[in-house]
Short mmCIF file of C-alpha atoms in Angstrom, two decimals:
data_model
loop_
_atom_site.label_atom_id
_atom_site.label_comp_id
_atom_site.label_asym_id
_atom_site.label_seq_id
_atom_site.Cartn_x
_atom_site.Cartn_y
_atom_site.Cartn_z
CA MET Y 30 59.66 131.00 35.88
CA PHE Y 31 62.12 133.18 37.82
CA PRO Y 32 64.19 131.09 38.99
CA PHE Y 33 64.73 129.13 35.39
CA ILE Y 34 65.98 133.36 34.72
CA TYR Y 35 68.00 133.09 37.32
CA LEU Y 36 70.11 129.91 36.72
CA VAL Y 37 69.97 130.99 33.52
CA ILE Y 38 72.06 134.62 33.67
CA LEU Y 39 74.25 133.21 37.03
CA GLY Y 40 75.26 130.21 34.11
CA LEU Y 41 76.26 132.98 31.97
CA CYS Y 42 77.79 134.47 33.81
CA CYS Y 43 80.16 132.24 35.52
CA CYS Y 44 80.88 131.72 31.39
CA THR Y 45 82.10 134.80 31.09
CA LYS Y 46 84.38 135.46 33.60
CA GLU Y 47 86.14 131.60 33.02
CA SER Y 48 86.98 133.15 29.25
CA ASN Y 49 88.00 136.33 30.50
CA GLU Y 50 90.71 134.39 32.71
CA VAL Y 51 94.44 134.29 30.79
CA GLN Y 52 95.86 129.99 29.63
CA LEU Y 53 99.26 129.56 29.67
CA ASP Y 54 100.58 127.14 27.27
CA ARG Y 55 102.90 124.39 28.54
CA PRO Y 56 106.77 125.98 27.74
CA ARG Y 57 110.34 123.81 26.39
CA LEU Y 58 113.04 123.60 28.23
CA ASN Y 59 116.30 122.88 26.03
CA GLY Y 60 119.66 122.83 27.10
CA PRO Y 61 122.61 120.66 26.70
CA SER Y 62 122.46 117.37 27.96
CA VAL Y 63 126.06 117.36 30.10
CA ALA Y 64 128.40 119.44 30.96
CA VAL Y 65 131.79 119.86 32.75
CA LEU Y 66 130.99 120.48 36.28
CA ASN Y 67 131.66 124.17 37.14
CA ASP Y 68 131.42 125.22 32.79
CA VAL Y 69 128.69 128.43 33.03
CA VAL Y 70 126.32 126.79 29.60
CA ASP Y 71 122.85 128.83 28.73
CA PHE Y 72 118.22 127.08 28.95
CA TYR Y 73 116.97 128.25 27.44
CA CYS Y 74 112.28 127.84 28.29
CA GLU Y 75 110.44 129.19 25.40
CA ILE Y 76 106.58 129.38 26.23
CA LEU Y 77 104.38 129.81 23.25
CA ASN Y 78 100.67 131.46 22.09
CA LEU Y 79 101.60 134.91 24.52
CA GLU Y 80 97.53 136.12 24.67
CA ASN Y 81 98.11 138.22 27.55
CA ASN Y 82 99.80 141.73 28.77
CA GLU Y 83 100.89 140.73 32.40
CA THR Y 84 104.92 139.31 32.70
CA ILE Y 85 105.33 135.74 33.47
CA LEU Y 86 107.38 134.38 35.21
CA LEU Y 87 109.81 131.54 34.08
CA ASN Y 88 111.31 129.05 36.81
CA LEU Y 89 114.51 126.34 36.54
CA PHE Y 90 113.98 123.05 38.60
CA ARG Y 91 114.68 119.22 39.66
CA LYS Y 92 112.39 117.64 39.89
CA ASP Y 93 112.65 116.20 42.04
CA ASP Y 94 113.08 118.87 43.85
CA ARG Y 95 110.91 122.15 43.71
CA THR Y 96 112.02 124.19 47.12
CA GLU Y 97 115.64 124.78 45.31
CA VAL Y 98 114.81 127.48 42.22
CA LEU Y 99 118.35 127.14 40.33
CA GLY Y 100 117.19 130.15 38.37
CA ASP Y 101 114.33 132.38 37.20
CA TYR Y 102 114.12 135.04 34.50
CA PRO Y 103 110.69 137.11 33.76
CA ILE Y 104 109.82 138.03 30.64
CA LYS Y 105 107.35 140.14 29.67
CA PRO Y 106 104.70 140.86 26.97
CA GLY Y 107 105.57 140.61 23.65
CA GLN Y 108 108.45 137.12 24.69
CA GLU Y 109 108.33 133.96 23.96
CA ILE Y 110 112.07 132.76 25.56
CA GLY Y 111 113.71 133.22 29.22
CA VAL Y 112 117.71 132.21 28.88
CA PHE Y 113 118.79 130.75 31.99
CA PRO Y 114 122.73 131.28 32.32
CA ARG Y 115 123.73 128.91 34.73
CA GLU Y 116 127.35 128.23 36.50
CA ILE Y 117 127.18 123.67 36.79
CA LYS Y 118 127.00 122.65 39.93
CA ASP Y 119 126.89 119.07 41.15
CA VAL Y 120 123.59 120.26 42.15
CA TYR Y 121 122.41 120.47 39.02
CA GLU Y 122 122.37 116.86 37.91
CA GLY Y 123 118.91 115.08 36.80
CA TYR Y 124 116.11 115.90 35.68
CA LEU Y 125 115.55 119.98 35.53
CA GLU Y 126 112.07 121.84 34.25
CA CYS Y 127 111.24 124.82 33.56
CA VAL Y 128 107.48 125.81 35.66
CA ALA Y 129 106.06 129.23 34.16
CA SER Y 130 103.48 131.19 36.89
CA ILE Y 131 102.19 135.20 35.77
CA GLN Y 132 103.79 136.93 38.19
CA ASN Y 133 102.65 138.20 41.65
CA ASN Y 134 98.81 135.90 40.76
CA THR Y 135 98.07 132.79 42.04
CA GLU Y 136 94.91 132.81 40.67
CA ILE Y 137 96.04 131.34 36.99
CA ASN Y 138 97.50 127.97 37.12
CA ALA Y 139 100.90 127.08 36.48
CA THR Y 140 101.97 125.00 33.79
CA VAL Y 141 105.45 122.77 33.86
CA SER Y 142 107.63 120.84 30.51
CA GLN Y 143 108.94 117.95 30.29
CA PRO Y 144 112.37 117.14 31.97
CA HIS Y 145 115.18 116.96 30.39
CA PHE Y 146 117.66 115.44 31.59
CA PHE Y 147 120.98 116.67 32.54
CA LYS Y 148 124.51 115.16 32.88
CA VAL Y 149 127.21 116.56 35.67
CA VAL Y 150 130.26 115.48 34.68
CA GLU Y 151 133.53 116.38 37.48
CA PRO Y 152 136.89 115.33 36.38
CA VAL Y 153 138.52 112.51 37.99
CA LYS Y 154 141.41 113.53 40.11
CA GLY Y 155 143.94 111.89 43.04
CA ALA Y 156 143.01 107.95 42.61
CA GLU Y 157 144.53 105.96 45.48
CA ILE Y 158 145.31 101.96 46.69
CA VAL Y 159 143.36 101.54 50.06
CA ASN Y 160 144.35 97.39 50.35
CA MET Y 161 141.85 95.73 52.50
CA GLY Y 162 144.57 93.40 53.61
CA PRO Y 163 147.90 92.45 54.34
CA THR Y 164 151.10 93.55 51.39
CA GLU Y 165 152.78 90.15 51.91
CA PHE Y 166 150.25 87.69 52.28
CA PHE Y 167 150.99 82.78 51.53
CA GLU Y 168 149.40 81.81 48.20
CA GLY Y 169 145.62 80.32 48.82
CA ASN Y 170 144.63 83.01 50.51
CA ASN Y 171 142.51 86.84 49.24
CA LEU Y 172 143.93 89.65 47.86
CA GLU Y 173 140.88 93.01 47.76
CA LEU Y 174 141.54 96.03 46.74
CA GLN Y 175 139.93 98.98 46.32
CA CYS Y 176 140.63 102.50 44.12
CA LYS Y 177 139.16 105.80 45.46
CA VAL Y 178 139.39 108.94 44.07
CA GLU Y 179 139.26 112.46 45.76
CA ALA Y 180 137.29 113.81 43.13
CA GLY Y 181 135.53 112.54 39.82
CA ASN Y 182 131.43 111.26 39.41
CA HIS Y 183 130.60 108.54 36.60
CA VAL Y 184 133.97 106.91 36.51
CA SER Y 185 135.25 103.34 35.28
CA TYR Y 186 138.41 101.40 37.40
CA GLN Y 187 141.23 99.55 34.89
CA TRP Y 188 143.92 97.38 37.50
CA PHE Y 189 147.13 96.88 35.98
CA LEU Y 190 149.54 95.08 37.00
CA ASN Y 191 152.93 95.40 36.40
CA GLY Y 192 152.30 97.40 33.75
CA ARG Y 193 149.90 94.13 32.25
CA LEU Y 194 146.00 95.03 31.91
CA ILE Y 195 144.06 92.61 34.77
CA THR Y 196 141.13 90.64 32.98
CA LEU Y 197 138.64 89.35 34.17
CA SER Y 198 139.48 85.26 34.76
CA PRO Y 199 137.48 82.64 37.57
CA PHE Y 200 139.72 83.71 40.38
CA HIS Y 201 139.82 87.83 39.28
CA TRP Y 202 136.79 89.38 39.42
CA ILE Y 203 136.82 93.36 39.18
CA GLY Y 204 133.42 95.55 40.62
CA ASP Y 205 133.15 99.13 41.18
CA ASN Y 206 136.59 99.92 42.11
CA ARG Y 207 137.37 96.29 43.39
CA LEU Y 208 139.79 94.14 42.25
CA ILE Y 209 138.99 90.72 44.09
CA ILE Y 210 141.52 87.91 42.98
CA SER Y 211 140.71 84.50 45.00
CA ARG Y 212 143.22 82.21 45.52
CA ALA Y 213 146.19 83.86 44.89
CA SER Y 214 149.08 82.54 43.83
CA SER Y 215 153.19 83.88 43.70
CA LYS Y 216 152.50 85.04 39.90
CA ASP Y 217 149.95 87.73 41.81
CA SER Y 218 152.70 88.92 42.89
CA GLY Y 219 153.73 92.73 41.91
CA SER Y 220 153.06 96.28 41.75
CA TYR Y 221 149.92 96.55 41.47
CA MET Y 222 148.27 100.26 39.98
CA CYS Y 223 144.76 101.63 39.73
CA GLN Y 224 143.47 103.53 36.12
CA ALA Y 225 140.56 105.77 36.90
CA LYS Y 226 139.07 107.74 34.77
CA ASN Y 227 135.16 109.79 33.47
CA VAL Y 228 134.32 110.41 29.56
CA PHE Y 229 132.72 114.18 28.92
CA ASN Y 230 131.11 114.15 25.66
CA GLU Y 231 133.31 110.93 24.23
CA THR Y 232 135.50 113.47 23.31
CA THR Y 233 137.41 114.39 26.49
CA VAL Y 234 138.96 111.50 29.24
CA PHE Y 235 140.08 112.66 32.26
CA PHE Y 236 142.49 110.21 33.77
CA SER Y 237 143.23 109.57 37.92
CA ASN Y 238 146.24 106.92 37.57
CA SER Y 239 147.64 105.55 41.54
CA SER Y 240 150.76 104.97 42.54
CA ASP Y 241 152.10 101.44 42.43
CA VAL Y 242 151.17 99.10 46.05
CA LEU Y 243 153.86 96.33 46.13
CA ILE Y 244 151.62 93.07 46.95
CA THR Y 245 153.51 89.93 48.05
CA VAL Y 246 152.32 86.32 47.43
CA LYS Y 247 154.69 84.42 49.61
CA VAL Y 248 155.44 80.17 48.11
CA LEU Y 249 154.50 77.78 50.74
CA VAL Y 250 157.15 75.32 51.71
CA SER Y 251 156.86 72.07 49.28
CA THR Y 252 157.05 68.43 51.07
CA PRO Y 253 160.45 67.81 51.93
CA ASP Y 254 162.96 65.19 50.59
CA ILE Y 255 165.30 63.47 52.69
CA SER Y 256 168.40 61.57 51.36
CA PHE Y 257 171.09 60.85 52.87
CA THR Y 258 175.85 59.23 51.96
CA VAL Y 259 177.53 57.79 54.71
CA VAL Y 260 181.62 58.79 54.53
CA LYS Y 261 183.63 56.73 56.92
CA LYS Y 262 186.18 58.35 59.75
CA ASP Y 263 187.46 55.30 60.19
CA ASP Y 264 187.96 52.10 60.34
CA HIS Y 265 185.22 51.45 62.40
CA ASN Y 266 183.61 54.98 62.37
CA TYR Y 267 180.83 56.08 59.91
CA LEU Y 268 178.79 59.29 59.51
CA ALA Y 269 176.04 59.45 58.01
CA ILE Y 270 175.21 63.32 56.15
CA ILE Y 271 171.64 63.87 55.11
CA THR Y 272 169.89 66.18 53.21
CA CYS Y 273 166.65 67.69 53.57
CA GLN Y 274 165.64 69.32 50.47
CA SER Y 275 162.18 71.17 48.92
CA GLU Y 276 161.41 71.98 45.80
CA ARG Y 277 159.67 75.28 46.18
CA GLY Y 278 159.16 77.28 48.92
CA ASP Y 279 159.36 81.69 49.91
CA LEU Y 280 162.56 81.59 52.55
CA PRO Y 281 164.30 81.64 55.17
CA ILE Y 282 163.41 77.86 55.81
CA THR Y 283 163.34 76.15 59.24
CA PHE Y 284 164.55 72.43 58.43
CA SER Y 285 164.12 70.16 61.64
CA LEU Y 286 164.99 66.52 61.84
CA TYR Y 287 163.47 63.86 63.45
CA LYS Y 288 164.63 60.20 64.50
CA SER Y 289 161.37 58.42 65.77
CA LYS Y 290 159.66 61.43 67.79
CA GLU Y 291 163.10 62.36 69.00
CA LEU Y 292 164.24 66.06 67.03
CA ILE Y 293 167.85 65.49 66.30
CA VAL Y 294 168.60 69.35 65.22
CA ASN Y 295 167.68 72.25 62.95
CA ALA Y 296 168.40 75.12 61.28
CA THR Y 297 167.34 77.69 59.83
CA VAL Y 298 168.06 78.53 55.89
CA SER Y 299 168.18 81.33 53.75
CA GLU Y 300 168.85 78.15 50.58
CA ARG Y 301 165.77 75.86 49.57
CA HIS Y 302 168.45 72.07 51.42
CA VAL Y 303 170.55 71.43 54.86
CA THR Y 304 172.20 69.06 55.53
CA PHE Y 305 172.97 67.37 58.66
CA LYS Y 306 175.84 65.22 59.65
CA VAL Y 307 174.99 62.43 61.90
CA PRO Y 308 176.85 59.46 63.31
CA ALA Y 309 176.35 55.41 61.52
CA VAL Y 310 176.80 52.60 62.04
CA LEU Y 311 177.42 49.77 59.48
CA ASP Y 312 174.92 46.69 59.12
CA GLN Y 313 172.48 47.37 61.62
CA HIS Y 314 169.17 49.06 61.08
CA SER Y 315 169.28 52.19 63.93
CA GLY Y 316 164.99 53.78 63.62
CA TRP Y 317 163.57 55.17 60.88
CA LEU Y 318 164.40 59.51 60.47
CA GLN Y 319 161.83 62.47 58.85
CA CYS Y 320 162.63 65.83 57.83
CA GLN Y 321 160.17 68.36 58.53
CA ALA Y 322 160.56 72.18 56.71
CA ASN Y 323 158.42 75.82 57.59
CA ASN Y 324 158.77 79.16 56.05
CA GLY Y 325 155.84 80.58 58.41
CA GLN Y 326 152.77 78.61 57.94
CA GLN Y 327 152.77 75.79 57.73
CA VAL Y 328 154.68 72.55 57.77
CA GLU Y 329 155.78 69.87 55.27
CA TYR Y 330 156.29 66.48 56.01
CA SER Y 331 159.18 63.81 54.03
CA ARG Y 332 158.32 60.34 54.10
CA TRP Y 333 159.57 58.21 56.56
CA PHE Y 334 163.64 56.78 55.62
CA PRO Y 335 165.20 53.82 57.26
CA PHE Y 336 168.43 55.26 59.18
CA GLU Y 337 170.85 51.70 57.76
CA ILE Y 338 173.49 50.97 56.26
CA VAL Y 339 174.55 47.45 54.72
CA SER Y 340 177.97 46.79 53.18
CA VAL Y 341 177.71 45.41 49.50
CA ALA Y 342 177.84 41.03 49.44
CA GLY Y 343 177.34 39.44 46.53
CA PRO Y 344 176.51 37.86 44.81
CA VAL Y 345 175.62 40.26 41.06
CA THR Y 346 174.04 39.53 38.48
CA VAL Y 347 173.29 40.43 35.27
CA HIS Y 348 170.11 39.97 32.98
CA SER Y 349 169.29 41.41 30.18
CA ASP Y 350 166.39 41.63 27.97
CA HIS Y 351 166.09 43.61 23.78
CA ASP Y 352 164.01 45.59 21.04
CA MET Y 353 163.82 43.78 18.07
CA ALA Y 354 163.14 45.32 14.18
CA ARG Y 355 160.70 44.57 11.74
CA ASN Y 356 162.97 42.23 10.32
CA TYR Y 357 163.11 40.05 14.41
CA ALA Y 358 166.76 41.27 13.76
CA VAL Y 359 168.13 42.50 18.15
CA VAL Y 360 169.25 46.15 17.42
CA ARG Y 361 169.04 47.25 20.99
CA LEU Y 362 169.76 45.68 24.97
CA ARG Y 363 169.45 46.44 27.55
CA LEU Y 364 172.00 44.84 31.02
CA TYR Y 365 170.66 44.91 34.14
CA CYS Y 366 173.22 45.03 37.00
CA LYS Y 367 172.37 44.14 40.66
CA ALA Y 368 174.25 42.89 43.91
CA ALA Y 369 172.29 40.77 46.13
CA ARG Y 370 172.28 43.31 49.37
CA GLY Y 371 173.80 47.00 49.77
CA THR Y 372 172.26 50.78 50.43
CA HIS Y 373 174.91 52.96 48.80
CA PRO Y 374 176.40 51.05 46.17
CA ARG Y 375 178.65 52.16 43.27
CA PHE Y 376 179.17 50.88 39.78
CA GLN Y 377 181.41 50.11 37.22
CA TRP Y 378 181.12 48.48 33.60
CA TYR Y 379 183.20 46.60 31.64
CA LEU Y 380 183.92 45.79 28.16
CA ASN Y 381 186.36 43.57 27.68
CA GLN Y 382 188.94 45.50 30.42
CA THR Y 383 187.83 49.05 29.24
CA PRO Y 384 185.49 50.73 31.60
CA LEU Y 385 183.01 52.48 30.50
CA ARG Y 386 181.73 55.68 31.94
CA ASP Y 387 177.93 57.62 30.93
CA ARG Y 388 178.12 57.40 27.53
CA GLY Y 389 179.68 55.97 24.79
CA SER Y 390 179.48 55.37 20.38
CA PHE Y 391 177.51 53.08 20.83
CA TYR Y 392 176.21 53.09 25.00
CA TYR Y 393 174.92 54.96 27.57
CA VAL Y 394 174.86 53.95 31.67
CA VAL Y 395 172.26 54.55 34.02
CA ASP Y 396 173.44 54.80 37.61
CA LYS Y 397 169.66 53.68 39.60
CA PRO Y 398 171.51 53.82 43.54
CA PRO Y 399 170.45 51.70 45.72
CA GLU Y 400 168.81 49.24 42.85
CA GLN Y 401 170.86 48.18 40.77
CA SER Y 402 172.67 49.99 37.44
CA ILE Y 403 171.48 50.08 33.32
CA LEU Y 404 173.81 49.82 30.42
CA LEU Y 405 171.84 50.14 27.23
CA LEU Y 406 173.56 48.98 23.79
CA SER Y 407 173.40 49.49 20.31
CA VAL Y 408 173.89 46.10 19.05
CA GLY Y 409 176.54 46.42 16.64
CA SER Y 410 180.32 45.54 15.11
CA SER Y 411 181.61 47.24 18.09
CA SER Y 412 179.69 46.25 20.72
CA SER Y 413 180.49 42.53 20.63
CA GLY Y 414 182.42 41.19 23.93
CA LYS Y 415 182.14 40.75 27.45
CA TYR Y 416 180.16 41.88 29.78
CA ARG Y 417 180.97 42.15 33.66
CA CYS Y 418 180.06 44.68 35.94
CA GLU Y 419 182.34 45.94 39.48
CA VAL Y 420 179.98 46.78 42.98
CA TRP Y 421 181.55 48.92 45.69
CA ASP Y 422 179.89 50.20 48.88
CA SER Y 423 180.24 54.50 47.73
CA PHE Y 424 182.08 55.10 51.15
CA ASP Y 425 184.45 52.35 51.37
CA ASN Y 426 185.75 50.89 48.08
CA SER Y 427 188.32 48.11 49.51
CA THR Y 428 185.77 45.19 48.57
CA VAL Y 429 184.49 44.92 45.16
CA ILE Y 430 182.76 42.69 43.62
CA SER Y 431 182.18 41.65 39.53
CA SER Y 432 179.27 39.86 38.22
CA LYS Y 433 180.21 36.50 35.43
CA LYS Y 434 180.94 37.76 32.11
CA LEU Y 435 178.22 38.05 29.55
CA TYR Y 436 179.06 37.58 25.81
CA VAL Y 437 177.02 40.11 23.11
CA ASP Y 438 177.31 39.66 19.96
CA LYS Y 439 175.46 40.84 16.82
CA GLU Y 440 176.00 36.97 14.79
CA VAL Y 441 174.96 35.17 17.80
CA LEU Y 442 172.07 37.18 19.37
CA ASN Y 443 170.42 36.98 15.74
CA ARG Y 444 171.45 32.84 15.32
CA ILE Y 445 168.40 30.92 15.89
CA SER Y 446 168.39 28.51 18.93
CA THR Y 447 169.06 25.32 18.79
CA SER Y 448 166.00 25.02 21.51
CA VAL Y 449 164.32 27.46 19.20
CA VAL Y 450 164.54 24.54 16.40
CA ALA Y 451 164.33 21.83 17.97
CA THR Y 452 161.02 22.90 19.79
CA VAL Y 453 159.67 24.24 16.54
CA PHE Y 454 160.60 20.31 14.78
CA SER Y 455 159.48 18.31 17.68
CA CYS Y 456 155.84 20.39 16.83
CA PHE Y 457 156.06 19.25 13.15
CA THR Y 458 156.51 16.01 13.52
CA VAL Y 459 153.86 16.09 16.08
CA LEU Y 460 151.80 17.31 13.32
CA VAL Y 461 152.66 14.58 11.04
CA LEU Y 462 151.18 12.54 12.78
CA LEU Y 463 148.68 13.33 14.33
CA VAL Y 464 147.64 13.56 10.34
CA LEU Y 465 148.85 10.09 9.28
CA PHE Y 466 146.46 9.10 11.89
CA CYS Y 467 143.16 10.39 11.19
CA CYS Y 468 144.13 9.22 7.55
CA LEU Y 469 144.62 5.27 8.95
CA SER Y 470 141.88 5.31 10.92
CA GLY Y 471 139.70 7.30 8.79
CA VAL Y 472 140.01 3.85 6.58
CA MET Y 473 139.69 1.07 8.82
CA PHE Y 474 136.34 2.98 9.13
CA ARG Y 475 135.26 3.06 5.34
CA VAL Y 476 136.55 -1.11 4.74
CA LYS Y 477 134.20 -1.84 8.98
CA HIS Y 478 132.17 -0.59 8.08
CA HIS Y 479 131.95 -1.45 4.54
CA GLN Y 480 132.49 -4.95 5.25
CA GLN Y 481 129.53 -4.98 7.93
CA LYS Y 482 127.30 -4.02 5.20
CA LEU Y 483 128.13 -7.20 3.33
CA ASP Y 484 127.96 -9.35 6.48
CA SER Y 485 124.28 -8.21 6.63
CA SER Y 486 123.81 -8.40 2.64
CA LEU Y 487 124.01 -11.62 3.52
CA GLU Y 488 122.83 -12.76 5.72
CA MET Y 489 119.52 -11.71 4.18
CA ASP Y 490 119.83 -13.62 0.94
CA GLN Y 491 120.17 -16.87 3.59
CA ARG Y 492 116.96 -15.65 4.93
CA LEU Y 493 115.02 -15.79 1.93
CA VAL Y 494 116.17 -18.75 0.63
CA ALA Y 495 114.53 -20.47 3.41
CA SER Y 496 111.64 -19.09 3.37
CA GLU Y 497 110.87 -20.29 -0.17
CA ASP Y 498 111.87 -23.50 1.03
CA ASN Y 499 109.31 -23.88 4.22
CA MET Y 500 106.32 -22.47 1.86
CA ASP Y 501 103.37 -25.20 1.89
CA PHE Y 502 101.87 -24.60 -0.78
CA ALA Y 503 99.01 -27.30 -0.32
CA GLU Y 504 96.60 -24.81 1.33
CA TYR Y 505 96.11 -23.21 -2.43
CA SER Y 506 94.73 -25.79 -4.70
CA GLU Y 507 91.85 -25.22 -5.28
CA ASP Y 508 93.63 -22.49 -6.57
CA PRO Y 509 97.24 -21.95 -7.86
CA ASP Y 510 96.30 -18.58 -7.89
CA VAL Y 511 96.15 -17.67 -4.85
CA ALA Y 512 99.09 -19.75 -4.18
CA ARG Y 513 100.91 -18.01 -5.60
CA ALA Y 514 99.76 -15.02 -4.53
CA PRO Y 515 102.52 -13.18 -2.07
CA ARG Y 516 100.87 -13.27 1.08
CA GLU Y 517 100.58 -9.65 3.31
CA ASP Y 518 103.88 -9.62 5.22
CA GLU Y 519 105.73 -10.92 2.25
CA PHE Y 520 105.57 -7.41 0.50
CA TYR Y 521 108.16 -6.61 3.08
CA LEU Y 522 111.37 -9.04 1.48
CA GLU Y 523 113.43 -9.07 -0.52
CA SER Y 524 113.64 -10.10 -3.70
CA GLU Y 525 115.80 -13.20 -4.59
CA ALA Y 526 119.47 -12.28 -5.84
CA SER Y 527 120.39 -13.37 -9.52
CA GLU Y 528 122.92 -15.61 -9.96
CA ASP Y 529 125.35 -12.66 -11.51
CA GLU Y 530 124.47 -10.59 -7.98
CA LEU Y 531 125.20 -13.77 -6.59
CA THR Y 532 129.10 -13.89 -8.43
CA GLN Y 533 129.57 -10.43 -7.86
CA ILE Y 534 129.46 -11.34 -3.91
CA GLU Y 535 131.07 -13.50 -4.19
CA LEU Y 536 134.28 -11.96 -5.25
CA GLU Y 537 134.12 -9.44 -2.60
CA ARG Y 538 133.28 -11.57 0.14
CA SER Y 539 136.60 -13.04 -1.79
CA THR Y 540 138.82 -9.66 -2.20
CA LEU Y 541 137.87 -8.38 2.07
CA GLU Y 542 139.51 -12.11 2.85
CA ASN Y 543 142.43 -11.66 1.02
CA LEU Y 544 142.12 -7.80 2.53
CA ALA Y 545 142.60 -9.20 5.94
CA ASP Y 546 145.44 -11.65 5.67
CA GLU Y 547 147.70 -9.03 4.74
CA GLU Y 548 146.46 -6.71 7.65
CA SER Y 549 146.82 -10.48 9.56
CA ASN Y 550 150.22 -10.96 7.73
#
């Protein structure tokens, strides 16, 4: 009994003690969610339902760091709100919390507000481009640029080339504060600038532009082409003027001329072509030539070219082809002039005795040395006449070879030739003969077939008469009706022909005999 009374009294004492303890409500933290660095802003911490006469201490912390107090504010009995005026530093960024506790009393548990996110904007300044490689390089390599700032956070970046905004592409990657261009080309040469910016409250924008950085993407030299002309110095001495030329490539370019594997000469020039003079021998193969070009990174090679000078020789031939309109009239004509041999020919066309050069009202000359020259003609009254072509060496005009004359006339070109007429007439004649042969063969076959049918019919008649003459009626004497009855095998014999049918057969036979006599005659 006494132990039970003791427990009841102890429980009542404990309940009385707990009911006398102060219970703090959870505070609420309010304030701006963003501010510019070094600005002064106020944070408010509110605690309600105060039922004590003690001072409550409000502390401002960052959630991830309770060791550094960002601000404190004691509120006396009867107050509910504490104010924290703060000059914003970068350490304020993050989740903030307000902690409420009884001042100088650790026996009462402190309460914590809900986290309040706060963003600190530091205006950007001092943007500068850092090149991760050389400022001058050849196309095909990568370019990487980095934009760094002296100060600023929450920064976004834009890149400009020669004042134009660079956008994302398969070869342009923009991320963080970097610009990477893969397989750069000459189009990527120019002045690069980066622009760093950050925004406060979507109303205030801070900018910082870097100074320009000049990037040069050099163009690789293209494959050179090789050609040469010939100059006659005197009757026995000739000089080859060899040209090496590349279509593209940054200057300067070093050209080298090789004969087989031997270097003959080289030169570095500030142009994309160069000429070399080399002694030459007429009508003799002197080996193979090649040009090499290099502008700093790699060597490009021309095709091997035969070093041979052959004089023009005949015969000079002219052949033609043409275009026709819908009515099959010849409207355009092409004449081709070609010499039997010669590596450096020159061509000249003539209409009657008038030279034709370049372009005229009805013609156009296209020279394709050393192969041939082409004369394009519009067929008409003005283009009628005799055409010929002359050919000579470009380095020596002492020997000129002319082709045979070719007569061109609109009416002649559109006239049907005798051979075409003969061919068409021959084909038509053969076709007629084939038709006649088929018709005669059909008639003869029908006559022969009819004759065979008549002969077969006469033979059957003769067999029928013979069978009737040989019949023996004696064995049927006891019953004449039986004698007259036909045998089983006689059901399959043809009936005897009447006199009218025999007369008709004789008439058809005489007609066939007359036809046979006419054919024999």
